[in-house]
PDB file of C-alpha atoms in Angstrom:
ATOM      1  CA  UNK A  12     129.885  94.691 108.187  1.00 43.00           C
ATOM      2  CA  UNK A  13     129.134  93.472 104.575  1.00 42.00           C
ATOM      3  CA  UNK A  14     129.568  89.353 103.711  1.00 44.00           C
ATOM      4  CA  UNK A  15     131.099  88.975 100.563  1.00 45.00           C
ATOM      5  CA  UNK A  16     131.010  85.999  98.695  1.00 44.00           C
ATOM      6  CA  UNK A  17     132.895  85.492  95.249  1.00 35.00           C
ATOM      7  CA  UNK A  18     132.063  82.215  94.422  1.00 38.00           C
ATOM      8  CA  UNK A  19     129.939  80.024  94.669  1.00 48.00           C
ATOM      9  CA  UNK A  20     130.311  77.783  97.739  1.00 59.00           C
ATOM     10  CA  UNK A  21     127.977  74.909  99.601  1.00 64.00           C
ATOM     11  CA  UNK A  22     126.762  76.240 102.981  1.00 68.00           C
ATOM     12  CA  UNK A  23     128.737  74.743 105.572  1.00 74.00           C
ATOM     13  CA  UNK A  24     131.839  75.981 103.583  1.00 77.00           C
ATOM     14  CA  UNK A  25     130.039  79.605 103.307  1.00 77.00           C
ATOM     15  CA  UNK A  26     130.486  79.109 106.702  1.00 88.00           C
ATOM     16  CA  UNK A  27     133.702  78.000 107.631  1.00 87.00           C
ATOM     17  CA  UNK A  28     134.845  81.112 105.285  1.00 89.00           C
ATOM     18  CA  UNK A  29     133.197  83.314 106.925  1.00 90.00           C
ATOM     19  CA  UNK A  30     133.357  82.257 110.390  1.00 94.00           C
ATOM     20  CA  UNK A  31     136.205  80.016 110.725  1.00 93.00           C
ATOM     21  CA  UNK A  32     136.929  79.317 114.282  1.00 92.00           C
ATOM     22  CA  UNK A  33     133.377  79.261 114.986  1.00 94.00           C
ATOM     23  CA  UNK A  34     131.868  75.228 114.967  1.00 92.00           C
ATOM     24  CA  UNK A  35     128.270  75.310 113.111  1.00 92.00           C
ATOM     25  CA  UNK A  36     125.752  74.437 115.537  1.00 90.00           C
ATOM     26  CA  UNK A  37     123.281  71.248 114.535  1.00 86.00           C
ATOM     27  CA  UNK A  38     120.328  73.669 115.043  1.00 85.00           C
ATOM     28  CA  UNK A  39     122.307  75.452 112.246  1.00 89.00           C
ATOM     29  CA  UNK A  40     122.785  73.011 109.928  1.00 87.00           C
ATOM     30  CA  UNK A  41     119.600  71.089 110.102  1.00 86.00           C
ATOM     31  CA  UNK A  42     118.167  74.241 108.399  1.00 87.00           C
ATOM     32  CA  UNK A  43     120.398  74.041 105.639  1.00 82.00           C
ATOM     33  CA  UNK A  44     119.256  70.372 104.763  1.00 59.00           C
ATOM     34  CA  UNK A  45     118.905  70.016 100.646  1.00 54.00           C
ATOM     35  CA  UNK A  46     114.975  69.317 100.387  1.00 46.00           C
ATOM     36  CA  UNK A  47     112.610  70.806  97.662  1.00 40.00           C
ATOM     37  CA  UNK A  48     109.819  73.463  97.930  1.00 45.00           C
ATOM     38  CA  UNK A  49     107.489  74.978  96.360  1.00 45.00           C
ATOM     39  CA  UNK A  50     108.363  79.117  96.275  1.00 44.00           C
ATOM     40  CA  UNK A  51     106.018  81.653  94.522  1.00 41.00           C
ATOM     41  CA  UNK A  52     105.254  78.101  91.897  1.00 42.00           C
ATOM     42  CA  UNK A  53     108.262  77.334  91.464  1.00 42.00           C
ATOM     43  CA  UNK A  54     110.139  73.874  92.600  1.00 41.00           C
ATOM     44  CA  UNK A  55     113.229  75.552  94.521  1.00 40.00           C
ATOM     45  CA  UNK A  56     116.274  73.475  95.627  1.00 36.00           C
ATOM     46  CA  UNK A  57     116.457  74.771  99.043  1.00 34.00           C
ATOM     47  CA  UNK A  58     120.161  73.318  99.435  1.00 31.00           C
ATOM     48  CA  UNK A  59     122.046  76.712  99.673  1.00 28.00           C
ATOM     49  CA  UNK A  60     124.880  77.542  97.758  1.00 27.00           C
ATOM     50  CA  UNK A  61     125.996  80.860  97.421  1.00 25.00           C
ATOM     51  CA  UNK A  62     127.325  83.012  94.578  1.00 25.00           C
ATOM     52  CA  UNK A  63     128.656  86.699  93.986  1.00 24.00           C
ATOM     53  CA  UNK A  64     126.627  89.069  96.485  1.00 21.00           C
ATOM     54  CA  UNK A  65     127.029  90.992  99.540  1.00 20.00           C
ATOM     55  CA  UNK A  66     126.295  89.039 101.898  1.00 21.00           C
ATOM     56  CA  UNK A  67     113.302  89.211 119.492  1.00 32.00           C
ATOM     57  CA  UNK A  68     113.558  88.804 122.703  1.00 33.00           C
ATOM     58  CA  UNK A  69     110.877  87.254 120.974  1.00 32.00           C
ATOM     59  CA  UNK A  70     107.897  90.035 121.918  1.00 38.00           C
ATOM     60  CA  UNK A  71     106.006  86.937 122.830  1.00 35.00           C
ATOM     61  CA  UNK A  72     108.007  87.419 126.417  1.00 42.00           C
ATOM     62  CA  UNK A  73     107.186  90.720 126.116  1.00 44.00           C
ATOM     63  CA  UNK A  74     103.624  91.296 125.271  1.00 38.00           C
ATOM     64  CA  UNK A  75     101.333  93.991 125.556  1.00 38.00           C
ATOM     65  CA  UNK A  76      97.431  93.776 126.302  1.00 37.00           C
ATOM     66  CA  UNK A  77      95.953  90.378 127.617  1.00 38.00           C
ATOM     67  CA  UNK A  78      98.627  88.675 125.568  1.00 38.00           C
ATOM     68  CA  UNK A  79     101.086  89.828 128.744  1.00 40.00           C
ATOM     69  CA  UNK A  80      98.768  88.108 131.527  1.00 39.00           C
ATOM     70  CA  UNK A  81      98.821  84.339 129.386  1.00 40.00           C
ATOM     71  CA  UNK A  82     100.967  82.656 132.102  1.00 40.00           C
ATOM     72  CA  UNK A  83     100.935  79.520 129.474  1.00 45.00           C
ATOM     73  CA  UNK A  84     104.838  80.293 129.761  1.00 48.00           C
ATOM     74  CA  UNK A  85     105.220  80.855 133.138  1.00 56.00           C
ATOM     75  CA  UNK A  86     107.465  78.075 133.911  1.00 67.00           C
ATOM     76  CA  UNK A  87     109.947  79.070 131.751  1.00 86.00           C
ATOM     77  CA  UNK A  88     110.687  82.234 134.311  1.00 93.00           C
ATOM     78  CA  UNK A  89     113.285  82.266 137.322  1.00 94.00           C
ATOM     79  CA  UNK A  90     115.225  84.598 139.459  1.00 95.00           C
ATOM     80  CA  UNK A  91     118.858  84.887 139.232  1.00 94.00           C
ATOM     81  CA  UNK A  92     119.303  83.608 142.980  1.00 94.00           C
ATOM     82  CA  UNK A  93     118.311  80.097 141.289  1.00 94.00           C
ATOM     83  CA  UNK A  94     121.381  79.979 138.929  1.00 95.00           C
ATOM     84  CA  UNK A  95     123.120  77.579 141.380  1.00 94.00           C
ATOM     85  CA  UNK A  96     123.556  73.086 141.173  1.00 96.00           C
ATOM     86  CA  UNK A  97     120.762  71.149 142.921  1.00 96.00           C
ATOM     87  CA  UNK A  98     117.988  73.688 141.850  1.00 96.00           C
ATOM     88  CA  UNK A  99     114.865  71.280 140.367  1.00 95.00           C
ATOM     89  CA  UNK A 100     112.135  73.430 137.863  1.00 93.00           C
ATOM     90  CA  UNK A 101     109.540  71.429 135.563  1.00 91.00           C
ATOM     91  CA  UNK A 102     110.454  72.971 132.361  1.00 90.00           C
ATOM     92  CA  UNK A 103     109.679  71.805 128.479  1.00 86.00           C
ATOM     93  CA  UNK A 104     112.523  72.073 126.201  1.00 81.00           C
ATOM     94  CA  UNK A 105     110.966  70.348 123.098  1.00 75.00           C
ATOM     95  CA  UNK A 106     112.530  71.084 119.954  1.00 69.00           C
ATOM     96  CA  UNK A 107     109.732  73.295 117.587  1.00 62.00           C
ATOM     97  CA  UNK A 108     109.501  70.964 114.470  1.00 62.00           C
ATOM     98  CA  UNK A 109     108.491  71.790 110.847  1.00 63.00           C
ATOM     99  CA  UNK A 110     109.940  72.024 107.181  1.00 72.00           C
ATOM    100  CA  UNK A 111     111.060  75.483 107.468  1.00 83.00           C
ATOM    101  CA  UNK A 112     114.936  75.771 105.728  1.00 87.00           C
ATOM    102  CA  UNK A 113     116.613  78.315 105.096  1.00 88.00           C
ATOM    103  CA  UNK A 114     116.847  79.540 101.563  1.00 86.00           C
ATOM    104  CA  UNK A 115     119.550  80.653  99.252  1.00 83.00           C
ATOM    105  CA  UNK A 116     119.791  84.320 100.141  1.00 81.00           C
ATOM    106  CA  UNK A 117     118.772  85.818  96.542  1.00 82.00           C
ATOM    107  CA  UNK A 118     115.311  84.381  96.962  1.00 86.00           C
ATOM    108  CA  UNK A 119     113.483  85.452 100.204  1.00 88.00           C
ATOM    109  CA  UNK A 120     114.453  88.785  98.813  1.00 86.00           C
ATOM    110  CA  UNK A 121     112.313  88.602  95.841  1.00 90.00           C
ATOM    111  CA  UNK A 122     109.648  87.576  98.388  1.00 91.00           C
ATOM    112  CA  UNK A 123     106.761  89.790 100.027  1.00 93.00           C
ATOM    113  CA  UNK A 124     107.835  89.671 103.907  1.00 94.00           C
ATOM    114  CA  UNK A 125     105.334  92.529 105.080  1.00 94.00           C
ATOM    115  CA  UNK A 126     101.866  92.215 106.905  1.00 94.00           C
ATOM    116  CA  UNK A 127     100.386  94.604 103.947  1.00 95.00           C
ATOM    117  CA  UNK A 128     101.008  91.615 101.592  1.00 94.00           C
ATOM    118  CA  UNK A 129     100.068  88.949 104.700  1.00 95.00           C
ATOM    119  CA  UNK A 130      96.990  87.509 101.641  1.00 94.00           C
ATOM    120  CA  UNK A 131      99.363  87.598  98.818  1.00 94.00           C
ATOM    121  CA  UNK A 132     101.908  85.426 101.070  1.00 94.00           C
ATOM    122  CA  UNK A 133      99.955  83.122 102.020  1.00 93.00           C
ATOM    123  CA  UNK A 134      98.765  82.726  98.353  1.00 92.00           C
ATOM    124  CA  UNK A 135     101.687  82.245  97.286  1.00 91.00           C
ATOM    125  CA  UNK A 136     102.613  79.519  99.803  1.00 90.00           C
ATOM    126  CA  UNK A 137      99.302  78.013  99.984  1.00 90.00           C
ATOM    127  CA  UNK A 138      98.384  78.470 103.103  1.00 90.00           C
ATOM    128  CA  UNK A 139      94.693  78.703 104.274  1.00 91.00           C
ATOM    129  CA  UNK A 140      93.332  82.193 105.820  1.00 90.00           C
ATOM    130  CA  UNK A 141      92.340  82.011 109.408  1.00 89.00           C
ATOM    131  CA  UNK A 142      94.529  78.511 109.748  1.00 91.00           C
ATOM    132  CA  UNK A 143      97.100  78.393 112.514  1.00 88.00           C
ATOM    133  CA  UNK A 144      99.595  78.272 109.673  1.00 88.00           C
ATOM    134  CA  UNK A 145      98.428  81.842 108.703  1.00 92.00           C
ATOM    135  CA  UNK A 146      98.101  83.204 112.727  1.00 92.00           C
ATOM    136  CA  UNK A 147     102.089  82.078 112.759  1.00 89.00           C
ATOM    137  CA  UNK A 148     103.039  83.636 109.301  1.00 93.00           C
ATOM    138  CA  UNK A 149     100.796  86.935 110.444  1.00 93.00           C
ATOM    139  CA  UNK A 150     102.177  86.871 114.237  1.00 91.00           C
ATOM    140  CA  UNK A 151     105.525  87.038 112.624  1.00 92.00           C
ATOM    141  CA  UNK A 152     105.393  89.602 110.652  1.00 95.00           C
ATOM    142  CA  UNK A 153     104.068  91.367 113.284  1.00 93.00           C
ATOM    143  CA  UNK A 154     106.712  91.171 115.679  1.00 91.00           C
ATOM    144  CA  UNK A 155     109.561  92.016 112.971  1.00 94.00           C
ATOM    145  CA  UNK A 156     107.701  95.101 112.026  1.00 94.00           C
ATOM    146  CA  UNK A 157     107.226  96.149 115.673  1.00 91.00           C
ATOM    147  CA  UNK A 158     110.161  99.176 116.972  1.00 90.00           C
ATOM    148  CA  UNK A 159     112.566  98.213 118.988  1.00 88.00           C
ATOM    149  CA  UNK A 160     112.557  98.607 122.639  1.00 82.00           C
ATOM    150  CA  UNK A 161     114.599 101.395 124.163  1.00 80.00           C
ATOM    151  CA  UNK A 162     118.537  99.971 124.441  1.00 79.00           C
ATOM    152  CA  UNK A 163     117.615  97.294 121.746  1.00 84.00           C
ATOM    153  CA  UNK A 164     118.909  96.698 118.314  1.00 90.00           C
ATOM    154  CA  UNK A 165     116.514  93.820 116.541  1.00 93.00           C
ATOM    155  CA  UNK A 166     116.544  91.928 112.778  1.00 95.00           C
ATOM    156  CA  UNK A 167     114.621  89.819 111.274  1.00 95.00           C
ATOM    157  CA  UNK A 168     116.913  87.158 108.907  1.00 94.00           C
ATOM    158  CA  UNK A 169     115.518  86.043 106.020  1.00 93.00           C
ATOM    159  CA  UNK A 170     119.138  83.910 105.000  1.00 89.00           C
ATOM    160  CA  UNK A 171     122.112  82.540 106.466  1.00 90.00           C
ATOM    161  CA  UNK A 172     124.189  85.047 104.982  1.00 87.00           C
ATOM    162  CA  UNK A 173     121.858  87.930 106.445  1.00 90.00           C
ATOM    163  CA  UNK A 174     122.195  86.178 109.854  1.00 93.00           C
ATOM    164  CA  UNK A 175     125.716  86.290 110.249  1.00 92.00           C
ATOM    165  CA  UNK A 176     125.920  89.550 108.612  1.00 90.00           C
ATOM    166  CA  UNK A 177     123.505  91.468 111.914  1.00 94.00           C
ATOM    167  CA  UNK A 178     125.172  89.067 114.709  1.00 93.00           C
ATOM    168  CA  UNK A 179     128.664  89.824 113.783  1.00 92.00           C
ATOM    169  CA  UNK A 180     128.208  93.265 112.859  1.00 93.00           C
ATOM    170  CA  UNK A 181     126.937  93.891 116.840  1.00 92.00           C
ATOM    171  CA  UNK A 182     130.484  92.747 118.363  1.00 90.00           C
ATOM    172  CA  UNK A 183     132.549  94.487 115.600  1.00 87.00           C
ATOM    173  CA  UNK A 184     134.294  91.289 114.279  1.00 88.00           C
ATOM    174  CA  UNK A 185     133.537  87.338 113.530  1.00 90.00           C
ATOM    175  CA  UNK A 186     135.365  86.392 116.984  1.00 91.00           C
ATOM    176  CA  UNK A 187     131.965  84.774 118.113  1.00 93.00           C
ATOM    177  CA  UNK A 188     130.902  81.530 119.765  1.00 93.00           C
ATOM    178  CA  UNK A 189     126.587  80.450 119.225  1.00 94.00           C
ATOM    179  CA  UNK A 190     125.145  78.753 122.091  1.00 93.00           C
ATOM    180  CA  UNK A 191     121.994  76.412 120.999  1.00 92.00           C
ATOM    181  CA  UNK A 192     119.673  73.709 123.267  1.00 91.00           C
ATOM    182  CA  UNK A 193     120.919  70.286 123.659  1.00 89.00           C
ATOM    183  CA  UNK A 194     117.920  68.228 124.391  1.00 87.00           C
ATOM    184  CA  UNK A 195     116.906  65.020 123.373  1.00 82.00           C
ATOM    185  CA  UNK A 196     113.491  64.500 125.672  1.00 76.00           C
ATOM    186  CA  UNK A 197     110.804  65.964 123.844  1.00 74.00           C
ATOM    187  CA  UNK A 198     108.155  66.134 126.974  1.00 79.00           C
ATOM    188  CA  UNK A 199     107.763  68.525 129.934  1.00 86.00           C
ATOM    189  CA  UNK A 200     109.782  67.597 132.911  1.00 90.00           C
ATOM    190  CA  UNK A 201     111.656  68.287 136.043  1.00 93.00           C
ATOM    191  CA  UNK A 202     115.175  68.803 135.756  1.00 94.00           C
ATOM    192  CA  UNK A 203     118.124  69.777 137.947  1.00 96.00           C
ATOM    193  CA  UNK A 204     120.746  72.330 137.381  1.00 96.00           C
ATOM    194  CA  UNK A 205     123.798  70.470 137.227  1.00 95.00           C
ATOM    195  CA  UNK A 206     127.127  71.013 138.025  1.00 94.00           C
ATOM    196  CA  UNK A 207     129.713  72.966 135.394  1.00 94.00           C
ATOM    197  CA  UNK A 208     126.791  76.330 134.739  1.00 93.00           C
ATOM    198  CA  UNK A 209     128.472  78.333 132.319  1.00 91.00           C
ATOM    199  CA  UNK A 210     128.141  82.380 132.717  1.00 90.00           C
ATOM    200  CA  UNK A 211     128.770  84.899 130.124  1.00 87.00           C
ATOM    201  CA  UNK A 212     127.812  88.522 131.039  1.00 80.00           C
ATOM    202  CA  UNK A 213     127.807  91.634 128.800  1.00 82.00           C
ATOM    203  CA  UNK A 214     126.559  91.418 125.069  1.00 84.00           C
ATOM    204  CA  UNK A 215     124.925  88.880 123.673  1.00 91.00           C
ATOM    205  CA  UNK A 216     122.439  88.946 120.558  1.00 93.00           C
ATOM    206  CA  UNK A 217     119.628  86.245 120.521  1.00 92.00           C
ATOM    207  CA  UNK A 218     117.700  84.453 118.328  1.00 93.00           C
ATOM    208  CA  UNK A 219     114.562  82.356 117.756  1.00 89.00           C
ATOM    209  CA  UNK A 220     112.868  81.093 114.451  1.00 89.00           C
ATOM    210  CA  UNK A 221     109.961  82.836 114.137  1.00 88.00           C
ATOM    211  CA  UNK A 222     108.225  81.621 110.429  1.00 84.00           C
ATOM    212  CA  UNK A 223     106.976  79.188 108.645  1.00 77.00           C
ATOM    213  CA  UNK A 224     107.526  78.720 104.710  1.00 87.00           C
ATOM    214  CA  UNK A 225     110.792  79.163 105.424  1.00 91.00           C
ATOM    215  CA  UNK A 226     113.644  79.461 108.334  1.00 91.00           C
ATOM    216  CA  UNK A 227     113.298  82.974 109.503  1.00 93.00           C
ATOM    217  CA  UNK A 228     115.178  84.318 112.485  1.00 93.00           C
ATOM    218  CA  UNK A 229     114.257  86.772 115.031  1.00 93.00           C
ATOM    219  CA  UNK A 230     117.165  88.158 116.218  1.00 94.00           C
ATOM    220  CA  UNK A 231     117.632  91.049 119.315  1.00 91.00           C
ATOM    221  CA  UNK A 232     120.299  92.318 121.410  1.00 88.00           C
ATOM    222  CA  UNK A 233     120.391  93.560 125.232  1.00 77.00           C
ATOM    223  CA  UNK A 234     122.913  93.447 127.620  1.00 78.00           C
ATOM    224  CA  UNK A 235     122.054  89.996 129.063  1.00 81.00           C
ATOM    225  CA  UNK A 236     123.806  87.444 131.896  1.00 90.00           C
ATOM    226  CA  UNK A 237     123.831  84.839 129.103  1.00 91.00           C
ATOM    227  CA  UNK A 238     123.819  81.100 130.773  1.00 93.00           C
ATOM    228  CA  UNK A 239     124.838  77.569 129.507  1.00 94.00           C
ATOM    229  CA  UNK A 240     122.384  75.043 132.061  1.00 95.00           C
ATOM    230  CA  UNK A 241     123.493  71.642 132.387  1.00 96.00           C
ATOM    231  CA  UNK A 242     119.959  69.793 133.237  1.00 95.00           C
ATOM    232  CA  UNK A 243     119.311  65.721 134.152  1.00 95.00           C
ATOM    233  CA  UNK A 244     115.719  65.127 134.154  1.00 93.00           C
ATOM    234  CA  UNK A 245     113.399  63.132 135.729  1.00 93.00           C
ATOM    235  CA  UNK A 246     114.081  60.448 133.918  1.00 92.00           C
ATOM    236  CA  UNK A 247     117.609  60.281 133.708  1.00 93.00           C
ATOM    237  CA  UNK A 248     118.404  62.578 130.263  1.00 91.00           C
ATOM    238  CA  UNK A 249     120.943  64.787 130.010  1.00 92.00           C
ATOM    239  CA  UNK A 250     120.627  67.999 128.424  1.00 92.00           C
ATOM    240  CA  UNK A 251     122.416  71.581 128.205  1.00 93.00           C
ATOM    241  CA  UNK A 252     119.822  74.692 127.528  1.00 93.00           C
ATOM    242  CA  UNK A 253     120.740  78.404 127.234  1.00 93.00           C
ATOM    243  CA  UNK A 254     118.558  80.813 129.745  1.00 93.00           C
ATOM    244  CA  UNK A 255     118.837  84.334 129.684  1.00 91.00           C
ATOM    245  CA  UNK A 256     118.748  87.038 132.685  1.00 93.00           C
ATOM    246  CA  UNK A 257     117.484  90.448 131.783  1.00 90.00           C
ATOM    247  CA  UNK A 258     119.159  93.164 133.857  1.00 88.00           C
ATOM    248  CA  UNK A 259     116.369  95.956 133.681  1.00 87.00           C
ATOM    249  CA  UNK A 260     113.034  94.688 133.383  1.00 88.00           C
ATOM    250  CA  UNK A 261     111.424  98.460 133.776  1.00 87.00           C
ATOM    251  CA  UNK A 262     110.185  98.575 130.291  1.00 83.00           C
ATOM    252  CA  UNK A 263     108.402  95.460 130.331  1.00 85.00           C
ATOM    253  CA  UNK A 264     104.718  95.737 130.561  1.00 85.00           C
ATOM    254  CA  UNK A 265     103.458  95.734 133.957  1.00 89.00           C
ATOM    255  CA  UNK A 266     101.021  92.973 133.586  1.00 88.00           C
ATOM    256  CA  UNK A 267     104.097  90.457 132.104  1.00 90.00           C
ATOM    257  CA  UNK A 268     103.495  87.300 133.307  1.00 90.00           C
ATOM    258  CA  UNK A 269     106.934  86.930 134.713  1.00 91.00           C
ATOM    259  CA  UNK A 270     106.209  89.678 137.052  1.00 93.00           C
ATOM    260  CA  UNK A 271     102.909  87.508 138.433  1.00 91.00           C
ATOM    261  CA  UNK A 272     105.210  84.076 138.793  1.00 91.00           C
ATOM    262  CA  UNK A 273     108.121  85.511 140.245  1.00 94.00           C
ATOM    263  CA  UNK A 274     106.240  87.927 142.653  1.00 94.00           C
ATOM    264  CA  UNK A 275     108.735  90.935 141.752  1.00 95.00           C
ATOM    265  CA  UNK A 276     107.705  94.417 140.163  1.00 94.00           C
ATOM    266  CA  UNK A 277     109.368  95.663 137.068  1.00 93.00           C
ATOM    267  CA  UNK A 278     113.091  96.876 137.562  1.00 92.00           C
ATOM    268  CA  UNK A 279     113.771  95.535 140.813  1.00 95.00           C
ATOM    269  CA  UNK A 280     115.610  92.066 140.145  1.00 94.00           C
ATOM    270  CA  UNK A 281     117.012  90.506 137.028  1.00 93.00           C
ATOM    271  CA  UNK A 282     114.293  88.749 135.189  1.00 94.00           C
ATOM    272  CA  UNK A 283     115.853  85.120 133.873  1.00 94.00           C
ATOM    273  CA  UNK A 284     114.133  82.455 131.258  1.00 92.00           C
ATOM    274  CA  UNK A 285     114.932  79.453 129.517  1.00 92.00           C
ATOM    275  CA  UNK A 286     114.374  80.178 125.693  1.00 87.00           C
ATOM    276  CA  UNK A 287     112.406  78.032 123.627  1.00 79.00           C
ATOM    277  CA  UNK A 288     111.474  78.175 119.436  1.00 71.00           C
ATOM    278  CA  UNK A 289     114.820  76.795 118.253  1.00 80.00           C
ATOM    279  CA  UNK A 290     116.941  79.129 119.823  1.00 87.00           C
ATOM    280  CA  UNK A 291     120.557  80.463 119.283  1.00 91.00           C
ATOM    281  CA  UNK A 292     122.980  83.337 121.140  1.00 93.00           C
ATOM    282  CA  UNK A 293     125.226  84.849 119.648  1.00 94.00           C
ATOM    283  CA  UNK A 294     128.310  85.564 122.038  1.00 92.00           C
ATOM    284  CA  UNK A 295     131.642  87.399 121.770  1.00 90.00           C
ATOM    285  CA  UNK A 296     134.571  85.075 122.497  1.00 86.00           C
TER     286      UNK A 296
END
């Protein structure tokens, strides 16, 4: 499915043309805030507008090597049995906070995105080698570059345009709803499952920002049990926060750490997880 603009449009009404019936998520828009930055020297207005041109899970759950036995994210697992009101889990759904925007689609394309050119970008964006700046650009390009898993189909965008283009291309039309993290309480807590859960099985395509010089989304689709959480914390917050359930585990790596938290060997139960790094799903109506 090709995006084709004709004119030249601000982005929220790029996206109400493309995606009418479908409300922009805050998570969305926030990365479409005009600011200025500095791209390959040049002063860039990263307020998008758009002009005539055709318009994981993150590996990080998945990793390989001693990566796989960090258990730094263990909380974030569950089994499916726990998808019901009353059930309490410590859990920290902090927002991930920097400067990254998303930029007019034209320009990331003129820009090196490859880890063979990993010293020319960070040139180029001044960033420092060996700073954690550089580990997140480097970890990044990483994971887009990596193949996709057996029964996965996986894009890195660079744009808003490119985005919507891979998401709506995997359910055939633009008939889609996106599912993002409402929190406001930026610490680790315990919450609750409340009442009013929201399950959507089949399909679903998800995606978490993955860069830093600018907004850059790793996106992935399985066949997921896709889940809407309403949480009240500890301390009285509300907040909704998407989870998803993996049906077939098998070709995870045996060490995962979910496997060690939940007890369970790959394959034999539906592996579930909250998803953090500014996360969206992309869902069929």
């Amino acid at each position: 499915m090709l995006v084709i603009i004709h004119a030249s449009l601000p982005s929220e009404d790029y996206w109400k043309l493309v995606l009418p019936h479908t409300p922009m998520p805050k998570a969305i828009r926030d990365l479409l805030q005009p600011r200025r930055s500095k791209i390959c020297g040049k002063s860039v207005d990263t307020s998008i507008s758009y002009s005539n041109h055709q318009s994981h899970f993150n590996k990080a759950f998945q990793p390989t090597g001693k990566d796989a036995q960090d258990d730094s994210n263990g909380g974030s697992f569950f089994l499916e049995t726990y998808l019901h009101p009353g059930k309490k889990m410590k859990l920290n759904l902090a927002t991930t906070k920097n400067e990254a925007v998303f930029l007019p689609h034209q320009v990331p394309e003129t820009i090196p995105f490859s880890s063979n050119k990993l010293s020319e970008i960070l040139s180029r964006f001044s960033r420092k080698e060996n700073s954690a700046e550089a580990e997140v650009i480097k970890k990044a390009l990483e994971e887009c570059e990596e193949p996709a898993m057996e029964g996965e189909a996986k894009y890195c965008a660079k744009s808003l345009e490119s985005l919507i283009e891979f998401n709506t291309s995997k359910f055939g039309n633009r008939n889609v709803n996106v599912l993002t993290n409402e929190v406001k309480t930026m610490t680790s807590q315990e919450y609750e499952f409340g009442v009013g859960m929201r399950k959507i099985a089949g399909k679903s395509v998800v995606c978490h920002e993955v860069y830093d010089p600018y907004a850059v989304f790793y996106c992935h689709t399985f066949i997921f049990l896709t889940c809407m959480i309403p949480l009240v914390g500890a301390d009285g917050s509300k907040a909704k926060a998407v989870a998803t359930c993996h049906i077939d585990s098998s070709a995870w790596h045996p060490k995962h750490v979910a496997f060690k938290v939940l007890n369970i060997k790959p394959g034999t139960v539906p592996v579930c997880h909250f998803l953090h790094s500014n996360p969206m799903v992309w869902i069929p109506k």
